[in-house]
Coordinates of C-alpha atoms in Angstrom, one line a residue:
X310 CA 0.0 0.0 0.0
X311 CA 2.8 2.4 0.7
X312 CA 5.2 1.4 -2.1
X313 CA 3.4 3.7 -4.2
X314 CA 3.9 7.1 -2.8
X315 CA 7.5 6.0 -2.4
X316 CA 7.7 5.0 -6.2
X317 CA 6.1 8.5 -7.6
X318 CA 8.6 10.4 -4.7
X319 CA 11.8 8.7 -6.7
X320 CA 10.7 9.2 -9.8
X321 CA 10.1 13.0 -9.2
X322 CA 13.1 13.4 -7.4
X323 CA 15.0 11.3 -10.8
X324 CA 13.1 14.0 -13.1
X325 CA 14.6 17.1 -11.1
X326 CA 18.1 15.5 -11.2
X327 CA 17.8 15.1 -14.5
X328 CA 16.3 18.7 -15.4
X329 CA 18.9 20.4 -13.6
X330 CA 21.9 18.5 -15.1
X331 CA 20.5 19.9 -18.1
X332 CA 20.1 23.5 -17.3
X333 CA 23.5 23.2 -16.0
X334 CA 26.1 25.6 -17.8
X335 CA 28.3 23.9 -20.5
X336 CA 31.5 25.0 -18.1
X337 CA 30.2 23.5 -14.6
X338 CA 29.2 20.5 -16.8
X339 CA 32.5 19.4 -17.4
X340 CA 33.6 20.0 -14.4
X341 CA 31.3 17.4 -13.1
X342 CA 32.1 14.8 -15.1
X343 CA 36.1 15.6 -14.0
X344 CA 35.2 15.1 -11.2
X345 CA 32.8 11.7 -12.1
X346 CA 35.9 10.2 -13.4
X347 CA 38.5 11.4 -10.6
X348 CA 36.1 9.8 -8.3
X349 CA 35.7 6.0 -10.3
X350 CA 39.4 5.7 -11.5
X351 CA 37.8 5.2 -14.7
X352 CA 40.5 2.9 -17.2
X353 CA 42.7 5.2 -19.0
X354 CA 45.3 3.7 -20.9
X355 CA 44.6 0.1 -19.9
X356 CA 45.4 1.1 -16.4
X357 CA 42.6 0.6 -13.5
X358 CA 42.9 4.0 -12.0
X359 CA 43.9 7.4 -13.4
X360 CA 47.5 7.9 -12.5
X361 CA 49.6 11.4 -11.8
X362 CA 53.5 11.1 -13.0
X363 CA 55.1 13.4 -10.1
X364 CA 58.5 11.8 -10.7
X365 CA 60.1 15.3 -11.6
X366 CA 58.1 17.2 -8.8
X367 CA 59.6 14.5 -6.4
X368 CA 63.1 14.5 -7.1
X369 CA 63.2 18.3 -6.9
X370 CA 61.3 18.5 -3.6
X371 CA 63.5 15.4 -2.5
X372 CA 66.2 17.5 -3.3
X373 CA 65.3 20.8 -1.7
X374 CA 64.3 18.7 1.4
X375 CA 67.9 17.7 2.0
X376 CA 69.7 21.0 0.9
X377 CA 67.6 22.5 3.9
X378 CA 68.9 19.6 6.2
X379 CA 72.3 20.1 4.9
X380 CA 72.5 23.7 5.5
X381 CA 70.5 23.3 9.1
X382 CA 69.4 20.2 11.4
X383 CA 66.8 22.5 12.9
X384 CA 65.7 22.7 9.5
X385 CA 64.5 19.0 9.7
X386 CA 60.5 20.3 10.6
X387 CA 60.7 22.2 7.2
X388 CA 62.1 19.5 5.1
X389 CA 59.3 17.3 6.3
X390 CA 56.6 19.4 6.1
X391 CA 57.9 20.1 2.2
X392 CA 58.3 15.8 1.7
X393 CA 54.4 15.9 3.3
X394 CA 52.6 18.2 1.3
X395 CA 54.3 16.3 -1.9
X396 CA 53.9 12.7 -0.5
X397 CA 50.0 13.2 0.0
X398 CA 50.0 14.3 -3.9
X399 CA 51.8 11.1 -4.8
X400 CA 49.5 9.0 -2.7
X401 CA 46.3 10.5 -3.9
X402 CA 47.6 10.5 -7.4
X403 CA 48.4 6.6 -7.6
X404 CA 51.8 7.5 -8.3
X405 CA 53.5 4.9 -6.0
X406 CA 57.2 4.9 -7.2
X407 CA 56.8 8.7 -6.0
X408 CA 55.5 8.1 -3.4
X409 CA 58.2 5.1 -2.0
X410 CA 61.2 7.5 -2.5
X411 CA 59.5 10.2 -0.7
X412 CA 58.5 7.6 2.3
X413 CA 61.9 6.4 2.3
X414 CA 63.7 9.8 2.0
X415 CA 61.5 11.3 5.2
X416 CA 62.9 8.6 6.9
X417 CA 66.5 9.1 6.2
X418 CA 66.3 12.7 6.7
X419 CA 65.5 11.5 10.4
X420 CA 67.7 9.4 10.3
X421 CA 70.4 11.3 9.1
X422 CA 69.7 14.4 12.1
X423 CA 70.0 11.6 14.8
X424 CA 66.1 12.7 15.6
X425 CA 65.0 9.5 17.3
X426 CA 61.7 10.8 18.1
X427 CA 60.8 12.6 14.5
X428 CA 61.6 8.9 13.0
X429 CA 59.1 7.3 15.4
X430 CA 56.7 9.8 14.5
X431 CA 57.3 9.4 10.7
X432 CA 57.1 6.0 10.1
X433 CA 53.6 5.6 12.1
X434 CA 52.1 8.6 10.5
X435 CA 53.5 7.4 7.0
X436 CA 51.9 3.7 7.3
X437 CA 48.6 4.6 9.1
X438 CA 47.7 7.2 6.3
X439 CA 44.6 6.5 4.8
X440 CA 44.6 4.9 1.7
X441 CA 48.1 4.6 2.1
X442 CA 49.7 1.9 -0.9
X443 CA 51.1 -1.5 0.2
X444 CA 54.8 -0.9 -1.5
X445 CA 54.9 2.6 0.6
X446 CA 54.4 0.6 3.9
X447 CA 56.6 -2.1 3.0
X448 CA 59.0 0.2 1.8
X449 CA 59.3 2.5 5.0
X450 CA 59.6 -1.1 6.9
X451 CA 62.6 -2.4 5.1
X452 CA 64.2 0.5 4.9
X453 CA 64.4 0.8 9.2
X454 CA 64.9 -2.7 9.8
X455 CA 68.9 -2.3 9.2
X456 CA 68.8 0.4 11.5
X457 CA 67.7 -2.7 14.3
X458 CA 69.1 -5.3 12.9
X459 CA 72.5 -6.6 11.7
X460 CA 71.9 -7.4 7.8
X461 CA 75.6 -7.4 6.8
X462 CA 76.8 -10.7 4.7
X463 CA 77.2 -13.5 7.0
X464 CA 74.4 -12.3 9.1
X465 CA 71.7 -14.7 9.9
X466 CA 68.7 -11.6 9.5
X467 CA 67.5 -11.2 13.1
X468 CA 70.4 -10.2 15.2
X469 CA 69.9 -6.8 16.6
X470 CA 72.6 -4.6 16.1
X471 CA 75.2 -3.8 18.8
X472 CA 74.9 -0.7 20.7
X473 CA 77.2 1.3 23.2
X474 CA 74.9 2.9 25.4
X475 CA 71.6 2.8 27.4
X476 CA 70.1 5.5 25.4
X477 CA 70.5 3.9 22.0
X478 CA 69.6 0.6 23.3
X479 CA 65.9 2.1 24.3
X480 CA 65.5 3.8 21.4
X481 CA 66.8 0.7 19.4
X482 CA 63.7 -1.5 21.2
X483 CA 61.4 1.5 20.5
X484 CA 62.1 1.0 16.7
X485 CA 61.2 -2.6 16.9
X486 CA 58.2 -2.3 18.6
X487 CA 56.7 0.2 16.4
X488 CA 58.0 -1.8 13.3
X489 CA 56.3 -5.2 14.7
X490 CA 53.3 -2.9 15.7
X491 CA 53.3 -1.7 11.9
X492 CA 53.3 -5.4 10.7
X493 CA 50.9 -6.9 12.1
X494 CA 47.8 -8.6 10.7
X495 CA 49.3 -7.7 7.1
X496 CA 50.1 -11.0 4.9
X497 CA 52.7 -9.0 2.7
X498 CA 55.1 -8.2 5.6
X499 CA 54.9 -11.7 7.3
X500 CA 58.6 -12.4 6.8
X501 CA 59.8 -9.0 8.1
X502 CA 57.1 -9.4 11.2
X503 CA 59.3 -12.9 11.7
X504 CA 62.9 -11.5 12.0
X505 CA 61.8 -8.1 13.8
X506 CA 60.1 -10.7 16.5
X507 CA 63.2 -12.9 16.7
X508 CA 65.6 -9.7 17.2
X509 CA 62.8 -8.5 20.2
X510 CA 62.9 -11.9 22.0
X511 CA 67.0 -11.7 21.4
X512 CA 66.9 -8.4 23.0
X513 CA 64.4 -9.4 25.8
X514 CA 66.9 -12.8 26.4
X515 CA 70.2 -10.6 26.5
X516 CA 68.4 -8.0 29.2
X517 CA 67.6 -11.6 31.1
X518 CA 64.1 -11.7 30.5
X519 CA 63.7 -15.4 29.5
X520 CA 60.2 -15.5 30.0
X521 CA 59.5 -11.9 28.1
X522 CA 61.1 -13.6 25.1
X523 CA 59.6 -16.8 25.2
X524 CA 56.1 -14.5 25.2
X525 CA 57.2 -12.7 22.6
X526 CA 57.9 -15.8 19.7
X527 CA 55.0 -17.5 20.7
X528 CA 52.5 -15.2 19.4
X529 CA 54.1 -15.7 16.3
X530 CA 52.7 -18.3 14.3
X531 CA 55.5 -19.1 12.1
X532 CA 54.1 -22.7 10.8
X533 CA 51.3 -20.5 8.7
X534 CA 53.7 -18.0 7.0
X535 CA 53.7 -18.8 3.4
X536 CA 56.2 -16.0 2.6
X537 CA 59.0 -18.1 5.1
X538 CA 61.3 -20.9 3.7
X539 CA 61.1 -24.3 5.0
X540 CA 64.4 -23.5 6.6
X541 CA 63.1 -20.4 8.1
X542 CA 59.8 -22.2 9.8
X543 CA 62.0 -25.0 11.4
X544 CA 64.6 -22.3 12.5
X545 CA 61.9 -20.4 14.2
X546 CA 59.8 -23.1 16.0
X547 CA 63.1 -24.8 17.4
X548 CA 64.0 -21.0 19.0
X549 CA 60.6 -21.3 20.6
X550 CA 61.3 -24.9 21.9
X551 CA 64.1 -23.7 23.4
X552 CA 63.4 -20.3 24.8
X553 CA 59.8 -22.6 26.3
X554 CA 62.3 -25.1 27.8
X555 CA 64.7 -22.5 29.5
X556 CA 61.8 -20.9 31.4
X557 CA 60.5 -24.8 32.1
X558 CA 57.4 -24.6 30.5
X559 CA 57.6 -28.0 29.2
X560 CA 53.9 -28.7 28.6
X561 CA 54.0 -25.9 26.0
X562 CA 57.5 -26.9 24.5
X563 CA 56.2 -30.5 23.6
X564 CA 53.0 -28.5 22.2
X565 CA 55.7 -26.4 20.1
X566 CA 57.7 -29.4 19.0
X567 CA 54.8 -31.4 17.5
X568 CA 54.5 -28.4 15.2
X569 CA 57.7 -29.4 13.0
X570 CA 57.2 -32.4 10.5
X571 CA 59.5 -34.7 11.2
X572 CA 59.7 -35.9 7.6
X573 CA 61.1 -32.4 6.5
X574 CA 64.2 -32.6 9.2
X575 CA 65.2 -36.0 6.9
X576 CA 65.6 -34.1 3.8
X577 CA 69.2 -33.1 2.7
X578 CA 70.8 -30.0 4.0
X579 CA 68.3 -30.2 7.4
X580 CA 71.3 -32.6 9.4
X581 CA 71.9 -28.8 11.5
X582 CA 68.2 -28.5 12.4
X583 CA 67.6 -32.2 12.9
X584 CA 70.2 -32.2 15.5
X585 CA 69.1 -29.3 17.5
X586 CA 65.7 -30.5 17.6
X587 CA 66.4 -33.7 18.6
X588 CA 69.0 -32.3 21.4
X589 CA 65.8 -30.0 22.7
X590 CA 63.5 -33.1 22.7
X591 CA 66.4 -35.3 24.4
X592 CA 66.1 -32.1 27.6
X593 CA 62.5 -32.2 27.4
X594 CA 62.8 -36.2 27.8
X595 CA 64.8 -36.2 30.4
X596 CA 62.6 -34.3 32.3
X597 CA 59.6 -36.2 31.7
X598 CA 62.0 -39.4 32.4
X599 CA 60.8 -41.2 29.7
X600 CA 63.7 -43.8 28.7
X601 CA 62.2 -45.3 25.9
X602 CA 61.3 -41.8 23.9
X603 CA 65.2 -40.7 24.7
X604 CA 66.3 -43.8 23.2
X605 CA 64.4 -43.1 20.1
X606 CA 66.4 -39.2 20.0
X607 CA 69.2 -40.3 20.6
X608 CA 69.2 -42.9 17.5
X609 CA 67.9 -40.5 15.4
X610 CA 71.2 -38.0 16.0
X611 CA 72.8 -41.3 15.3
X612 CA 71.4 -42.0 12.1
X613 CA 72.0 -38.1 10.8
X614 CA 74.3 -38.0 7.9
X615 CA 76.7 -35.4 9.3
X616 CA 77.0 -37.4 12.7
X617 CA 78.3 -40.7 10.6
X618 CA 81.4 -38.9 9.8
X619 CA 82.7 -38.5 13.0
X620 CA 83.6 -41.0 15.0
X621 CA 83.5 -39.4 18.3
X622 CA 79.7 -38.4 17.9
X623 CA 78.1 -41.5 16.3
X624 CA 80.0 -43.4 19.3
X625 CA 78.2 -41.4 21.8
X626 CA 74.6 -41.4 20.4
X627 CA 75.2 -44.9 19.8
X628 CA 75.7 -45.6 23.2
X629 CA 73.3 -43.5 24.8
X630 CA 70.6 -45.2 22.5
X631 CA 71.4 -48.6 24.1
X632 CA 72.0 -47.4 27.8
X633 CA 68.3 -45.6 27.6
X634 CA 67.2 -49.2 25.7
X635 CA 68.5 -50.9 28.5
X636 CA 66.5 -48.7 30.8
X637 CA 63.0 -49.1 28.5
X638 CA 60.0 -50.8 29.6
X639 CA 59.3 -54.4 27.6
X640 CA 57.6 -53.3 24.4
X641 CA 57.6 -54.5 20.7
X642 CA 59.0 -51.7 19.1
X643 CA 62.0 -51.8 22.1
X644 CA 62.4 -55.4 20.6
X645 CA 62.3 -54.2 17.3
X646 CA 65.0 -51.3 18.1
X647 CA 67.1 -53.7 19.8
X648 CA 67.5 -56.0 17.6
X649 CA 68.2 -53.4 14.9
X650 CA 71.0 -52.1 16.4
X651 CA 72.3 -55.8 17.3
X652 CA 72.9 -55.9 13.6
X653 CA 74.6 -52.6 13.1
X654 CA 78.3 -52.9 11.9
X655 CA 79.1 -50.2 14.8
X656 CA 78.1 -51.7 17.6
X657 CA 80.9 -54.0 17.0
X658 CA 83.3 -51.2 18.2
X659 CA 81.4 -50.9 21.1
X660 CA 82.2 -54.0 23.3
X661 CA 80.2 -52.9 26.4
X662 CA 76.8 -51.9 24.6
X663 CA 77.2 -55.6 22.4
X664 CA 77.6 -57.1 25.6
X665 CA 74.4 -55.1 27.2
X666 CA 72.2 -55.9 23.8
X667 CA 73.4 -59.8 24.1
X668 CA 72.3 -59.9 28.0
X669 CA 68.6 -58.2 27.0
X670 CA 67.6 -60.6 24.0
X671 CA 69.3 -63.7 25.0
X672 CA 66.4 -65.5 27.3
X673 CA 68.3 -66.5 30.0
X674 CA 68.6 -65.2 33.7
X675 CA 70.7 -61.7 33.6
X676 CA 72.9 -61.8 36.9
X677 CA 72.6 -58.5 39.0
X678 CA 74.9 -56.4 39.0
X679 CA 76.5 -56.9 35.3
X680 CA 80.0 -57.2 34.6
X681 CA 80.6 -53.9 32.9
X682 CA 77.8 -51.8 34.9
X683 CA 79.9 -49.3 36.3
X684 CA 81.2 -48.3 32.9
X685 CA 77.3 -47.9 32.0
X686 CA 76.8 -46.3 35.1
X687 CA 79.6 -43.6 34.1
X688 CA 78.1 -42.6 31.2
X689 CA 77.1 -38.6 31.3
X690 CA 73.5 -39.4 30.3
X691 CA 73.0 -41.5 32.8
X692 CA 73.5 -38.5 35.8
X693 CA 72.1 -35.4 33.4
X694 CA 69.8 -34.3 35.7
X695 CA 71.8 -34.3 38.8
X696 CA 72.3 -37.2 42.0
X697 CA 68.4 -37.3 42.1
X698 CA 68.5 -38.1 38.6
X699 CA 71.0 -40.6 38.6
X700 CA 69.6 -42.3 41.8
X701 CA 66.4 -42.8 39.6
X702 CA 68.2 -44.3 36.5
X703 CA 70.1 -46.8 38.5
X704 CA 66.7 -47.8 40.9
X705 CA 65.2 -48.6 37.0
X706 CA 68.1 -50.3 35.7
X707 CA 67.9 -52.8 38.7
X708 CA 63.8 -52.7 37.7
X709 CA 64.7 -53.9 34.0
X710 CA 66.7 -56.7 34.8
X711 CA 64.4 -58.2 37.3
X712 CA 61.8 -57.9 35.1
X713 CA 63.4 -59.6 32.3
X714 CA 64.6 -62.6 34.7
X715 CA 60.4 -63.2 35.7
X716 CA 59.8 -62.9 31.9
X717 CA 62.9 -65.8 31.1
X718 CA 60.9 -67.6 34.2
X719 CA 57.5 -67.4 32.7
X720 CA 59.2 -68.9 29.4
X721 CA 60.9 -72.1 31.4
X722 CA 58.4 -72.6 34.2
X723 CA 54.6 -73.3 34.6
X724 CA 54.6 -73.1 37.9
X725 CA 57.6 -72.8 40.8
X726 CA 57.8 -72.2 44.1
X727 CA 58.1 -68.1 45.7
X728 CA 61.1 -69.1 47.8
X729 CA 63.0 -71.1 45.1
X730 CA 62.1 -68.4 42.6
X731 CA 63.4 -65.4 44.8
X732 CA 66.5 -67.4 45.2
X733 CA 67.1 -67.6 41.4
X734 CA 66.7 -64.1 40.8
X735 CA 68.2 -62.8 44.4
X736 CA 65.4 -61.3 45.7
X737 CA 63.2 -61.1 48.7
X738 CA 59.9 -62.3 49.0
X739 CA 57.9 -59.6 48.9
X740 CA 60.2 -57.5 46.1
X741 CA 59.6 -60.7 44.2
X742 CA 55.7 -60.7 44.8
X743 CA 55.7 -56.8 44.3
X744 CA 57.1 -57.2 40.8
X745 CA 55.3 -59.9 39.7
X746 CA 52.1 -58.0 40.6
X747 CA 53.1 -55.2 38.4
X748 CA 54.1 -57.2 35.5
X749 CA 51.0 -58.2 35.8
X750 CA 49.0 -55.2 35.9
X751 CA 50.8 -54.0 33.3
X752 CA 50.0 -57.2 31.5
X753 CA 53.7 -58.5 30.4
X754 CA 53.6 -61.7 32.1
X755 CA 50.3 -64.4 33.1
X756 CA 50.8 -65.1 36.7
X757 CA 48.9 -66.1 39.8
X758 CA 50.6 -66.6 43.6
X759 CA 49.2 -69.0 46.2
X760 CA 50.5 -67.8 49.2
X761 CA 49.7 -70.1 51.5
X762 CA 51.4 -73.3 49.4
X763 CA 54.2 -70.7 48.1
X764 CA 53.5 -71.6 44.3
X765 CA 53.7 -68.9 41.2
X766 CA 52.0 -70.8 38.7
X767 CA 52.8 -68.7 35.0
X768 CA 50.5 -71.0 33.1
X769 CA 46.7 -70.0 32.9
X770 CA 44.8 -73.3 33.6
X771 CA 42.8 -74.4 30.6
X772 CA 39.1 -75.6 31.9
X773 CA 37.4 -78.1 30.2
X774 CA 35.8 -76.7 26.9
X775 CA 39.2 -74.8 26.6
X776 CA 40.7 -78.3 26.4
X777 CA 37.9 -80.1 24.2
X778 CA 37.8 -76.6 22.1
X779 CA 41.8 -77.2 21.2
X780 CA 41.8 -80.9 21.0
X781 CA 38.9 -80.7 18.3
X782 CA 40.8 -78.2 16.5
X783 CA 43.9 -80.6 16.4
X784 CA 42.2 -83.3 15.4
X785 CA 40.8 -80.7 12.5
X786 CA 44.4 -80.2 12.1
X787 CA 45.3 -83.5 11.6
X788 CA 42.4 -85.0 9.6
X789 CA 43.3 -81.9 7.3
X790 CA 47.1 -83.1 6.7
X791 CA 45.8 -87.0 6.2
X792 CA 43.5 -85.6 3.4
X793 CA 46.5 -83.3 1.8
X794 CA 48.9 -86.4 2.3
X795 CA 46.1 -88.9 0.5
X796 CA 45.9 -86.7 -2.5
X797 CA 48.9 -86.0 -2.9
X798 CA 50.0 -89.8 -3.0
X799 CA 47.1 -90.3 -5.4
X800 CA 48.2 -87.7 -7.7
X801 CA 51.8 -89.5 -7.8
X802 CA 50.3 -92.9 -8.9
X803 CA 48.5 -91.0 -11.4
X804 CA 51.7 -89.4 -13.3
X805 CA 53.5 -93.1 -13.0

């Protein structure tokens, strides 16, 4: 009911546009449709956007801006209120090569009058412009981030650069903030967002802020940065693992390490990176005291390309991979591992850690303590953490070996008496009947104790459809071979 009136308003207000436009002077006419064009960046040329060439007008103003400096460092207001007036032309213009050398030339002239606090205030008012071009920011960016950072040849990209004094050193940290402050959230300065972060945590590190740093990387995201190199992602997760690890945040650091694909640290040219990592997981390990996982780190530095070619480093991983072997819980893949490095050429060179490997896979009875156990024991992995640390390693050596003497038991005995048992493996009643009962929970070995006859039987007892079940299925068995057996003698009398 009411669209009507609305209708008939449009259309009358449409008819007194269009009367005026053509009452309009010829001169005022044309100025409209100036400014119709300005305003829709119509295609001129094959270009998007109507364009202003101020390349002249810029090297002249660029010019004057530093004769003015040169004469005068008071003169620095001047020279960037000249750059400003010509910069906001360039910008509004489209012309963006203008406009970079004039960004990068406001900042130099700041530079150049040691005016800390003018530079600060140019490089935020330069990238927070509105409508300000992408190259312009990322220009103003990388042209202060050697002004932070060391980028001489050699340099690895995020070092900060030295400085002498307290005063440069704020106004150094200053610069980076505002330069990671001007990064953010934008996709084309990613890589420069990762270096200026790594020189700030470097900085926070060196004034003994550990956990300021470790703040600092870990709201960087490097895993998503499509602008970073492989290289470059690794490099910077393995600085957070170990910035995480030296303020013990270990829950976080394992979070941190499960974010570097493993696969990539076996490609060529990764040995460096594979090492480190597996170094920080090795500390992260040990604190979680988890024998089997070191083993596994320890074998991988073992198996790394560089580590091969010299002798006194493949002979340490090596044995540290068979000491924290020794030290695992009964598994498969500890088998598996075991017997993989039982067939390795280098373990040969390694008399104590053959002897160790022999004593674990043969099935027989391990005598307490072992021959060469104090050389074992003197190994620097085994007291890493300290006395309490190496109190704990030697309490689960003992462990392993009494457990794999009630496994060899399980294997020769159905049942045997507690006291003749505890004798065998030198141990007390109850130790004995305490470790059994954790095998057992664990499930590793099938065992039941009477205690009042003093028997361990290791054999489940079969009841009666157990037994009928598996002599059917023998006879099966056997019935099965006589029929194979039959046809094949038939077939032979056949071919006679």
């Amino acid at each position: 009911c009411h669209s009507t009136p609305n209708r008939t308003t449009d259309i009358s207000t449409l008819s007194l546009i269009t009367q005026q436009t053509r009452t309009t002077p010829q001169g005022n006419t044309n100025r409209i449709q100036k400014h119709s064009i300005m305003a829709s960046g119509r295609a001129t040329g094959g270009q998007l956007e109507e364009r202003i060439d101020l390349s002249e007008e810029t090297t002249s103003q660029i010019s004057e801006a530093f004769g003015l400096v040169q004469t005068s460092k008071s003169n620095l207001p001047s020279a960037l209120s000249l750059l400003a007036s010509i910069e906001k032309r360039a910008r509004v213009g489209n012309d963006t090569p203008s406009l970079v050398k004039i960004c990068e030339a406001t900042l130099q002239l700041c530079k150049d009058c040691n005016d800390d606090e003018s530079l600060l205030t140019s490089i935020k008012n330069l990238t927070t412009r509105r409508s300000q071009k992408t190259m312009a920011i990322s220009a103003c960016v990388n042209k202060c981030i050697p002004w932070v950072i060391d980028m001489s040849d050699g340099s690895k990209g995020y070092v900060p650069l030295q400085v002498v004094n307290e005063e440069q050193k704020v106004i150094r940290e200053k610069l980076v903030v505002a330069l990671r402050d001007i990064t953010e959230g934008k996709m084309f300065l990613e890589a420069e967002r990762a270096r200026l972060t790594r020189a700030l945590a470097m900085i926070k590190e060196q004034d003994g802020d550990v956990s300021g740093a470790a703040e600092i990387l870990q709201g960087v995201h490097a895993e998503t940065y499509g602008s970073l190199s492989k290289r470059e992602k690794v490099e910077f997760i393995l600085e957070q693992m170990r910035l995480t690890l030296a303020k013990n945040d270990y829950v976080r650091a394992a979070i941190v390490g499960n974010k570097i694909n493993r696969k990539a640290l076996l490609e060529e040219g990764m040995e460096d990176y594979k090492i480190r990592f597996f170094t920080l997981m090795i500390q992260y390990h040990s604190h979680e005291k988890d024998s089997f996982e070191l083993a596994k780190d320890y074998h991988s530095i073992y198996l790394t390309s560089t580590v091969q070619q010299n002798e006194d480093q493949w002979k340490e991983a090596l044995q540290y991979t068979v000491l924290f072997l020794s030290l695992s819980p009964y598994s498969m893949e500890q088998q598996d591992l075991l017997h993989r490095i039982n067939t390795d050429s280098n373990i040969d060179k390694l008399k104590t850690c053959k002897e160790t490997i022999k004593l674990f896979l043969t099935k027989e009875i391990i005598a307490y303590p072992l021959p060469h156990q104090d050389e074992l024991e003197g190994l620097n992995a085994f007291s890493m953490g300290g006395q309490e640390s190496n109190q704990h390693w030697k309490d689960i050596f003992r462990k392993r070996v009494i457990q794999h003497n009630i496994r060899v038991a399980s294997i020769y005995y159905q049942r045997i008496r507690g006291t003749r048992l505890a004798q065998l493996l030198g141990l007390s009643g109850k130790e004995l009947e305490k470790e059994i009962s954790s095998m057992v929970s664990n499930g590793e070995v099938y065992a039941k104790i009477d205690r009042p006859s003093d028997i361990v039987r290791f054999k489940q007892e079969k009841g009666a459809e157990a037994v009928l079940s598996d002599w059917a299925s023998d006879i099966k068995t056997l019935l099965n071979l006589l029929d194979t057996t039959s046809h094949l003698i038939q077939k032979e009398k056949m071919t006679q």
